[in-house]
Amino acid sequence: MNIREQNELLEQQILSPYAALSINSQGRDHPEEQSDMRTVYQHDRDRIIHCKAFRRLKHKTQVFLAPMGDHYRTRLTHTLEVSQIARTIAKSLRLNEDLTEAIALGHDLGHTPFGHAGERTLNRVCSFGFQHYKQSIRVVEILENNGKGLNLTKEVRDGILNHRTSGNPATLEGKIVRLSDKIAYVNHDIDDAVRGKIISEKDIPDKYTDVLGNTTKKRLDTLVHDIVENSIGKSDIFMSDRIHEALMGLRSYMFESVYMNPVAKKEEQKADEMLKQLFEYYLKHISQLPDEFKYLIEVCGEDEEQVVCDYIAGMSDQYSISVFQSIFIPKSWKM
């Protein structure tokens, strides 16, 4: 019995009857020989961590575009915070921590430069629309490895696709990530908004802080404990009505006070126009796409508009600015 088989047996012995066991995975679209050390979900986690799209998250906006300071979240640090919260909940409920981690690390791989501002731009200019959760699946199924994708298990892909608010993940591990994503971004965006002097802790309505706590640490502790206490030994993931209402109310407050705040969003119009121009330019100049994207069109038969969207969605903030400058700004004008 190799190490992987020992770990699969250990999962059967110690995990909850509601856990998604590695040995019971529905598998991959393209069957492959299993590792002698890693379970299928550990293998998926490692593939995600080592892929190019994951590394690019470190230079993609979470909420604040080009913030002046080193401590604001990026899409990568958001992803790591989601993973930490989700793993804590999964471990406490004796669910599959490896599956949970893989879903969490992969859930935002398809996010655009400049956060949701970039997502809105591509959704507007692309004739077929754009949603980051669908793009994340496209990244892992097609775009990585020169059109071959990462060949992840169906459970991980299901969790990535369904992490959005309206999603309905097939596994409890996926449901944990779906909640952990909201818990993470609501709380760390408050922290960043306070750092950016958009709001202060005292501005947050008492009806939310009285229930959840008046610091990030207290709110995270309250939310994680509530999920664990209400879900332990059950076949679903629950929050109490009181805590859930407070979280969703706090989320609404953040939309009103931060996500739509003109100070926080003052640079978005520039980002929007820049991505729009890049999209229109590459549609007219397909030959100027990088080779790996031309390969998708010429060899894999992918739609040109889709591939242009893929290229722009995969850009980091700084790379998109650099490409824009190289196309539209004369060299003698650059500082």
Short mmCIF file of C-alpha atoms in Angstrom, two decimals:
data_model
loop_
_atom_site.label_atom_id
_atom_site.label_comp_id
_atom_site.label_asym_id
_atom_site.label_seq_id
_atom_site.Cartn_x
_atom_site.Cartn_y
_atom_site.Cartn_z
CA MET A 1 0.00 0.00 0.00
CA ASN A 2 1.55 3.30 -1.09
CA ILE A 3 1.30 6.63 0.72
CA ARG A 4 -1.68 7.84 -1.32
CA GLU A 5 -3.62 4.67 -0.56
CA GLN A 6 -2.78 5.01 3.13
CA ASN A 7 -4.11 8.58 3.10
CA GLU A 8 -7.27 7.49 1.29
CA LEU A 9 -7.83 4.83 3.94
CA LEU A 10 -7.20 7.38 6.69
CA GLU A 11 -9.82 9.69 5.17
CA GLN A 12 -12.37 6.87 5.34
CA GLN A 13 -11.55 6.29 8.99
CA ILE A 14 -11.56 9.85 10.33
CA LEU A 15 -13.60 12.10 8.05
CA SER A 16 -17.30 12.83 8.42
CA PRO A 17 -19.73 10.58 6.54
CA TYR A 18 -20.68 13.73 4.62
CA ALA A 19 -17.12 14.43 3.44
CA ALA A 20 -16.12 14.06 -0.21
CA LEU A 21 -13.58 11.23 0.00
CA SER A 22 -10.70 11.30 -2.44
CA ILE A 23 -11.23 7.67 -3.35
CA ASN A 24 -14.82 8.45 -4.38
CA SER A 25 -13.94 11.30 -6.73
CA GLN A 26 -15.79 11.34 -10.06
CA GLY A 27 -12.36 11.73 -11.59
CA ARG A 28 -10.95 13.77 -14.44
CA ASP A 29 -12.14 14.29 -18.00
CA HIS A 30 -8.90 12.70 -19.20
CA PRO A 31 -7.96 9.66 -17.04
CA GLU A 32 -4.37 9.54 -15.87
CA GLU A 33 -2.22 7.43 -13.60
CA GLN A 34 -2.55 8.50 -9.98
CA SER A 35 0.31 9.71 -7.83
CA ASP A 36 1.80 7.25 -5.37
CA MET A 37 1.92 10.00 -2.72
CA ARG A 38 -0.84 12.54 -3.33
CA THR A 39 -4.59 12.07 -3.38
CA VAL A 40 -6.44 13.46 -6.39
CA TYR A 41 -7.43 16.62 -4.50
CA GLN A 42 -3.89 17.21 -3.24
CA HIS A 43 -2.73 16.84 -6.83
CA ASP A 44 -5.32 19.40 -7.98
CA ARG A 45 -4.23 21.85 -5.28
CA ASP A 46 -0.62 21.59 -6.39
CA ARG A 47 -1.50 22.05 -10.06
CA ILE A 48 -3.39 25.23 -9.23
CA ILE A 49 -0.59 26.66 -7.08
CA HIS A 50 1.98 26.03 -9.80
CA CYS A 51 -0.06 27.39 -12.73
CA LYS A 52 0.64 30.77 -14.32
CA ALA A 53 -2.85 32.14 -13.69
CA PHE A 54 -2.37 31.67 -9.94
CA ARG A 55 0.91 33.60 -9.93
CA ARG A 56 -0.66 36.49 -11.83
CA LEU A 57 -3.20 37.02 -9.04
CA LYS A 58 -0.54 38.81 -7.00
CA HIS A 59 -0.71 41.75 -9.44
CA LYS A 60 -4.50 41.92 -9.82
CA THR A 61 -6.71 44.39 -7.97
CA GLN A 62 -9.01 43.26 -5.19
CA VAL A 63 -10.91 46.53 -4.54
CA PHE A 64 -8.52 49.49 -4.62
CA LEU A 65 -6.82 50.28 -7.94
CA ALA A 66 -3.10 51.07 -7.53
CA PRO A 67 -3.33 51.77 -3.78
CA MET A 68 -0.59 53.79 -2.14
CA GLY A 69 0.69 51.26 0.37
CA ASP A 70 1.98 47.72 0.67
CA HIS A 71 -0.74 46.34 2.92
CA TYR A 72 -3.83 46.48 0.71
CA ARG A 73 -5.18 43.16 -0.47
CA THR A 74 -4.61 41.86 -3.96
CA ARG A 75 -6.55 39.08 -5.63
CA LEU A 76 -3.86 36.65 -4.44
CA THR A 77 -3.97 37.65 -0.78
CA HIS A 78 -7.78 37.49 -0.96
CA THR A 79 -7.48 33.93 -2.31
CA LEU A 80 -5.15 32.93 0.52
CA GLU A 81 -7.49 34.39 3.14
CA VAL A 82 -10.43 32.49 1.64
CA SER A 83 -8.36 29.32 1.74
CA GLN A 84 -7.39 29.81 5.38
CA ILE A 85 -10.98 30.45 6.51
CA ALA A 86 -12.35 27.55 4.46
CA ARG A 87 -9.72 25.10 5.70
CA THR A 88 -10.43 26.02 9.31
CA ILE A 89 -14.13 25.31 8.84
CA ALA A 90 -13.53 22.09 6.88
CA LYS A 91 -11.10 20.74 9.45
CA SER A 92 -13.49 21.53 12.31
CA LEU A 93 -16.32 19.70 10.53
CA ARG A 94 -14.05 16.76 9.58
CA LEU A 95 -14.63 17.41 5.88
CA ASN A 96 -12.02 17.05 3.13
CA GLU A 97 -9.52 19.82 3.75
CA ASP A 98 -7.57 19.09 0.56
CA LEU A 99 -10.64 19.44 -1.66
CA THR A 100 -11.63 22.60 0.19
CA GLU A 101 -8.19 24.11 -0.28
CA ALA A 102 -8.04 23.26 -3.98
CA ILE A 103 -11.41 24.91 -4.64
CA ALA A 104 -10.46 27.99 -2.61
CA LEU A 105 -7.12 28.44 -4.35
CA GLY A 106 -8.72 28.11 -7.79
CA HIS A 107 -11.93 30.06 -7.31
CA ASP A 108 -10.68 33.40 -8.72
CA LEU A 109 -8.22 32.24 -11.40
CA GLY A 110 -10.38 33.82 -14.09
CA HIS A 111 -10.56 37.27 -12.56
CA THR A 112 -9.68 40.24 -14.75
CA PRO A 113 -7.20 43.05 -14.14
CA PHE A 114 -8.67 45.87 -12.04
CA GLY A 115 -11.05 43.63 -10.12
CA HIS A 116 -14.77 43.74 -10.77
CA ALA A 117 -14.30 46.94 -12.78
CA GLY A 118 -12.44 44.91 -15.41
CA GLU A 119 -15.06 42.20 -15.23
CA ARG A 120 -17.82 44.71 -15.94
CA THR A 121 -15.88 46.09 -18.91
CA LEU A 122 -15.40 42.70 -20.55
CA ASN A 123 -18.99 41.75 -19.82
CA ARG A 124 -20.07 44.89 -21.69
CA VAL A 125 -17.76 44.71 -24.71
CA CYS A 126 -17.85 40.95 -25.33
CA SER A 127 -20.88 39.87 -27.35
CA PHE A 128 -21.21 36.70 -25.24
CA GLY A 129 -20.67 38.50 -21.92
CA PHE A 130 -18.12 37.73 -19.25
CA GLN A 131 -18.32 36.27 -15.73
CA HIS A 132 -15.16 35.57 -13.75
CA TYR A 133 -16.41 32.27 -12.32
CA LYS A 134 -16.97 30.89 -15.83
CA GLN A 135 -13.57 32.24 -16.88
CA SER A 136 -11.95 30.45 -13.95
CA ILE A 137 -13.29 27.17 -15.35
CA ARG A 138 -12.03 28.10 -18.79
CA VAL A 139 -8.59 28.74 -17.32
CA VAL A 140 -8.35 25.30 -15.70
CA GLU A 141 -10.00 23.39 -18.56
CA ILE A 142 -8.42 25.09 -21.60
CA LEU A 143 -6.11 28.05 -21.17
CA GLU A 144 -3.36 26.59 -18.99
CA ASN A 145 -0.82 24.25 -20.57
CA ASN A 146 -1.28 25.61 -24.11
CA GLY A 147 -4.88 24.56 -24.56
CA LYS A 148 -4.70 21.36 -22.53
CA GLY A 149 -5.85 22.79 -19.18
CA LEU A 150 -5.02 21.38 -15.77
CA ASN A 151 -7.31 18.33 -16.02
CA LEU A 152 -8.73 18.90 -12.54
CA THR A 153 -11.27 16.62 -10.88
CA LYS A 154 -14.95 17.29 -11.38
CA GLU A 155 -15.44 18.15 -7.69
CA VAL A 156 -12.85 20.92 -7.77
CA ARG A 157 -14.24 22.37 -10.99
CA ASP A 158 -17.78 22.26 -9.57
CA GLY A 159 -16.66 24.17 -6.49
CA ILE A 160 -14.88 26.82 -8.57
CA LEU A 161 -17.87 27.31 -10.87
CA ASN A 162 -20.36 27.54 -8.01
CA HIS A 163 -18.53 29.80 -5.57
CA ARG A 164 -20.69 32.76 -6.60
CA THR A 165 -23.63 33.90 -4.45
CA SER A 166 -26.21 32.15 -6.65
CA GLY A 167 -24.14 28.97 -6.95
CA ASN A 168 -25.08 25.60 -5.52
CA PRO A 169 -21.94 23.47 -5.05
CA ALA A 170 -22.35 19.69 -5.17
CA THR A 171 -20.06 19.09 -2.17
CA LEU A 172 -20.05 20.45 1.35
CA GLU A 173 -16.45 21.48 0.74
CA GLY A 174 -17.60 23.66 -2.15
CA LYS A 175 -20.34 25.16 0.02
CA ILE A 176 -17.74 26.07 2.64
CA VAL A 177 -15.66 27.94 0.04
CA ARG A 178 -18.76 29.76 -1.23
CA LEU A 179 -19.42 31.15 2.27
CA SER A 180 -15.74 31.69 3.08
CA ASP A 181 -15.35 33.89 -0.01
CA LYS A 182 -17.97 36.32 1.32
CA ILE A 183 -16.64 36.18 4.86
CA ALA A 184 -13.14 36.97 3.61
CA TYR A 185 -13.90 39.83 1.24
CA VAL A 186 -16.43 41.61 3.45
CA ASN A 187 -13.99 41.65 6.36
CA HIS A 188 -10.72 42.34 4.59
CA ASP A 189 -12.37 45.00 2.43
CA ILE A 190 -13.49 46.74 5.63
CA ASP A 191 -9.89 46.61 6.84
CA ASP A 192 -8.61 48.06 3.55
CA ALA A 193 -11.34 50.72 3.48
CA VAL A 194 -10.41 51.82 7.00
CA ARG A 195 -6.73 51.92 5.96
CA GLY A 196 -7.69 54.02 2.93
CA LYS A 197 -9.78 56.35 5.13
CA ILE A 198 -12.92 55.60 3.16
CA ILE A 199 -14.75 54.56 6.34
CA SER A 200 -13.90 54.02 10.00
CA GLU A 201 -14.96 51.19 12.27
CA LYS A 202 -17.31 53.63 14.01
CA ASP A 203 -19.15 54.21 10.73
CA ILE A 204 -20.32 50.59 10.54
CA PRO A 205 -23.92 50.39 11.82
CA ASP A 206 -24.28 49.03 15.34
CA LYS A 207 -26.92 46.55 14.19
CA TYR A 208 -24.12 44.65 12.45
CA THR A 209 -21.23 45.15 14.87
CA ASP A 210 -23.42 44.27 17.88
CA VAL A 211 -24.02 40.86 16.29
CA LEU A 212 -20.72 40.15 14.55
CA GLY A 213 -18.16 42.18 16.50
CA ASN A 214 -16.41 45.52 16.13
CA THR A 215 -13.05 44.28 14.82
CA THR A 216 -12.03 42.08 11.90
CA LYS A 217 -10.72 39.44 14.29
CA LYS A 218 -13.95 39.30 16.28
CA ARG A 219 -16.14 39.17 13.18
CA LEU A 220 -14.14 36.34 11.63
CA ASP A 221 -14.26 34.41 14.89
CA THR A 222 -18.02 34.90 15.19
CA LEU A 223 -18.74 33.86 11.60
CA VAL A 224 -16.50 30.78 11.59
CA HIS A 225 -17.83 29.57 14.95
CA ASP A 226 -21.42 30.05 13.81
CA ILE A 227 -20.94 27.94 10.68
CA VAL A 228 -19.18 25.15 12.57
CA GLU A 229 -21.70 25.08 15.42
CA ASN A 230 -24.67 25.00 13.05
CA SER A 231 -23.22 22.51 10.55
CA ILE A 232 -21.42 19.92 12.65
CA GLY A 233 -22.80 16.43 12.06
CA LYS A 234 -25.20 17.67 9.36
CA SER A 235 -25.46 17.03 5.63
CA ASP A 236 -25.36 20.72 4.69
CA ILE A 237 -23.50 23.90 5.61
CA PHE A 238 -25.55 26.34 7.66
CA MET A 239 -25.34 29.73 9.30
CA SER A 240 -27.83 30.84 11.92
CA ASP A 241 -30.45 33.27 10.62
CA ARG A 242 -29.26 36.04 12.94
CA ILE A 243 -25.62 35.79 11.86
CA HIS A 244 -26.42 35.34 8.18
CA GLU A 245 -28.68 38.39 8.16
CA ALA A 246 -25.96 40.46 9.82
CA LEU A 247 -23.33 39.29 7.30
CA MET A 248 -25.53 40.06 4.31
CA GLY A 249 -26.47 43.41 5.83
CA LEU A 250 -22.80 44.23 6.32
CA ARG A 251 -22.16 43.20 2.70
CA SER A 252 -24.89 45.60 1.54
CA TYR A 253 -23.37 48.34 3.67
CA MET A 254 -20.02 47.74 1.95
CA PHE A 255 -21.60 48.06 -1.49
CA GLU A 256 -23.17 51.37 -0.54
CA SER A 257 -20.23 52.84 1.36
CA VAL A 258 -17.12 51.34 -0.26
CA TYR A 259 -17.63 49.39 -3.48
CA MET A 260 -19.56 52.26 -5.05
CA ASN A 261 -17.70 55.02 -3.20
CA PRO A 262 -16.35 57.65 -5.65
CA VAL A 263 -13.04 57.89 -3.76
CA ALA A 264 -12.42 54.15 -3.96
CA LYS A 265 -13.63 53.98 -7.56
CA LYS A 266 -12.13 57.21 -8.93
CA GLU A 267 -9.68 55.45 -11.29
CA GLU A 268 -12.11 52.85 -12.62
CA GLN A 269 -13.25 54.89 -15.61
CA LYS A 270 -9.67 55.01 -16.85
CA ALA A 271 -9.26 51.26 -16.44
CA ASP A 272 -12.56 50.68 -18.20
CA GLU A 273 -11.58 52.75 -21.22
CA MET A 274 -8.14 51.18 -21.40
CA LEU A 275 -9.43 47.59 -21.42
CA LYS A 276 -12.13 48.52 -23.93
CA GLN A 277 -9.52 49.92 -26.31
CA LEU A 278 -7.28 46.88 -25.89
CA PHE A 279 -10.20 44.57 -26.65
CA GLU A 280 -11.13 46.49 -29.81
CA TYR A 281 -7.49 46.69 -30.93
CA TYR A 282 -6.79 42.96 -30.67
CA LEU A 283 -10.05 42.06 -32.41
CA LYS A 284 -8.73 44.02 -35.39
CA HIS A 285 -5.15 42.75 -35.03
CA ILE A 286 -5.42 39.04 -34.19
CA SER A 287 -1.94 38.45 -35.61
CA GLN A 288 -0.47 40.51 -32.77
CA LEU A 289 -1.72 38.18 -30.05
CA PRO A 290 0.95 36.10 -28.31
CA ASP A 291 1.65 32.74 -29.97
CA GLU A 292 -0.14 30.68 -27.32
CA PHE A 293 -3.38 32.59 -28.01
CA LYS A 294 -3.01 32.40 -31.78
CA TYR A 295 -2.54 28.65 -31.29
CA LEU A 296 -5.96 28.48 -29.62
CA ILE A 297 -7.53 30.07 -32.71
CA GLU A 298 -5.49 28.44 -35.47
CA VAL A 299 -5.06 24.91 -34.06
CA CYS A 300 -7.78 24.49 -31.43
CA GLY A 301 -10.46 26.30 -33.42
CA GLU A 302 -11.42 28.72 -30.64
CA ASP A 303 -13.50 31.80 -31.46
CA GLU A 304 -11.39 34.93 -32.05
CA GLU A 305 -13.46 37.16 -29.78
CA GLN A 306 -13.31 34.55 -27.02
CA VAL A 307 -9.53 34.33 -27.27
CA VAL A 308 -9.08 38.11 -27.21
CA CYS A 309 -11.23 38.11 -24.08
CA ASP A 310 -9.06 35.31 -22.64
CA TYR A 311 -5.89 37.31 -23.27
CA ILE A 312 -7.14 40.52 -21.67
CA ALA A 313 -8.79 38.73 -18.73
CA GLY A 314 -5.50 37.01 -17.96
CA MET A 315 -3.49 40.23 -17.82
CA SER A 316 -2.30 41.67 -14.53
CA ASP A 317 -3.00 45.33 -13.82
CA GLN A 318 0.53 46.46 -14.64
CA TYR A 319 0.88 44.27 -17.71
CA SER A 320 -2.34 45.66 -19.21
CA ILE A 321 -1.02 49.19 -18.65
CA SER A 322 2.30 48.26 -20.25
CA VAL A 323 0.61 46.72 -23.29
CA PHE A 324 -1.67 49.74 -23.65
CA GLN A 325 1.31 52.09 -23.55
CA SER A 326 3.22 50.05 -26.13
CA ILE A 327 0.26 50.21 -28.54
CA PHE A 328 -1.19 53.66 -28.02
CA ILE A 329 1.50 55.89 -26.48
CA PRO A 330 4.42 57.10 -28.63
CA LYS A 331 7.77 56.11 -27.16
CA SER A 332 8.92 59.72 -27.00
CA TRP A 333 5.92 60.56 -24.75
CA LYS A 334 6.67 57.93 -22.12
CA MET A 335 8.24 59.09 -18.89
#
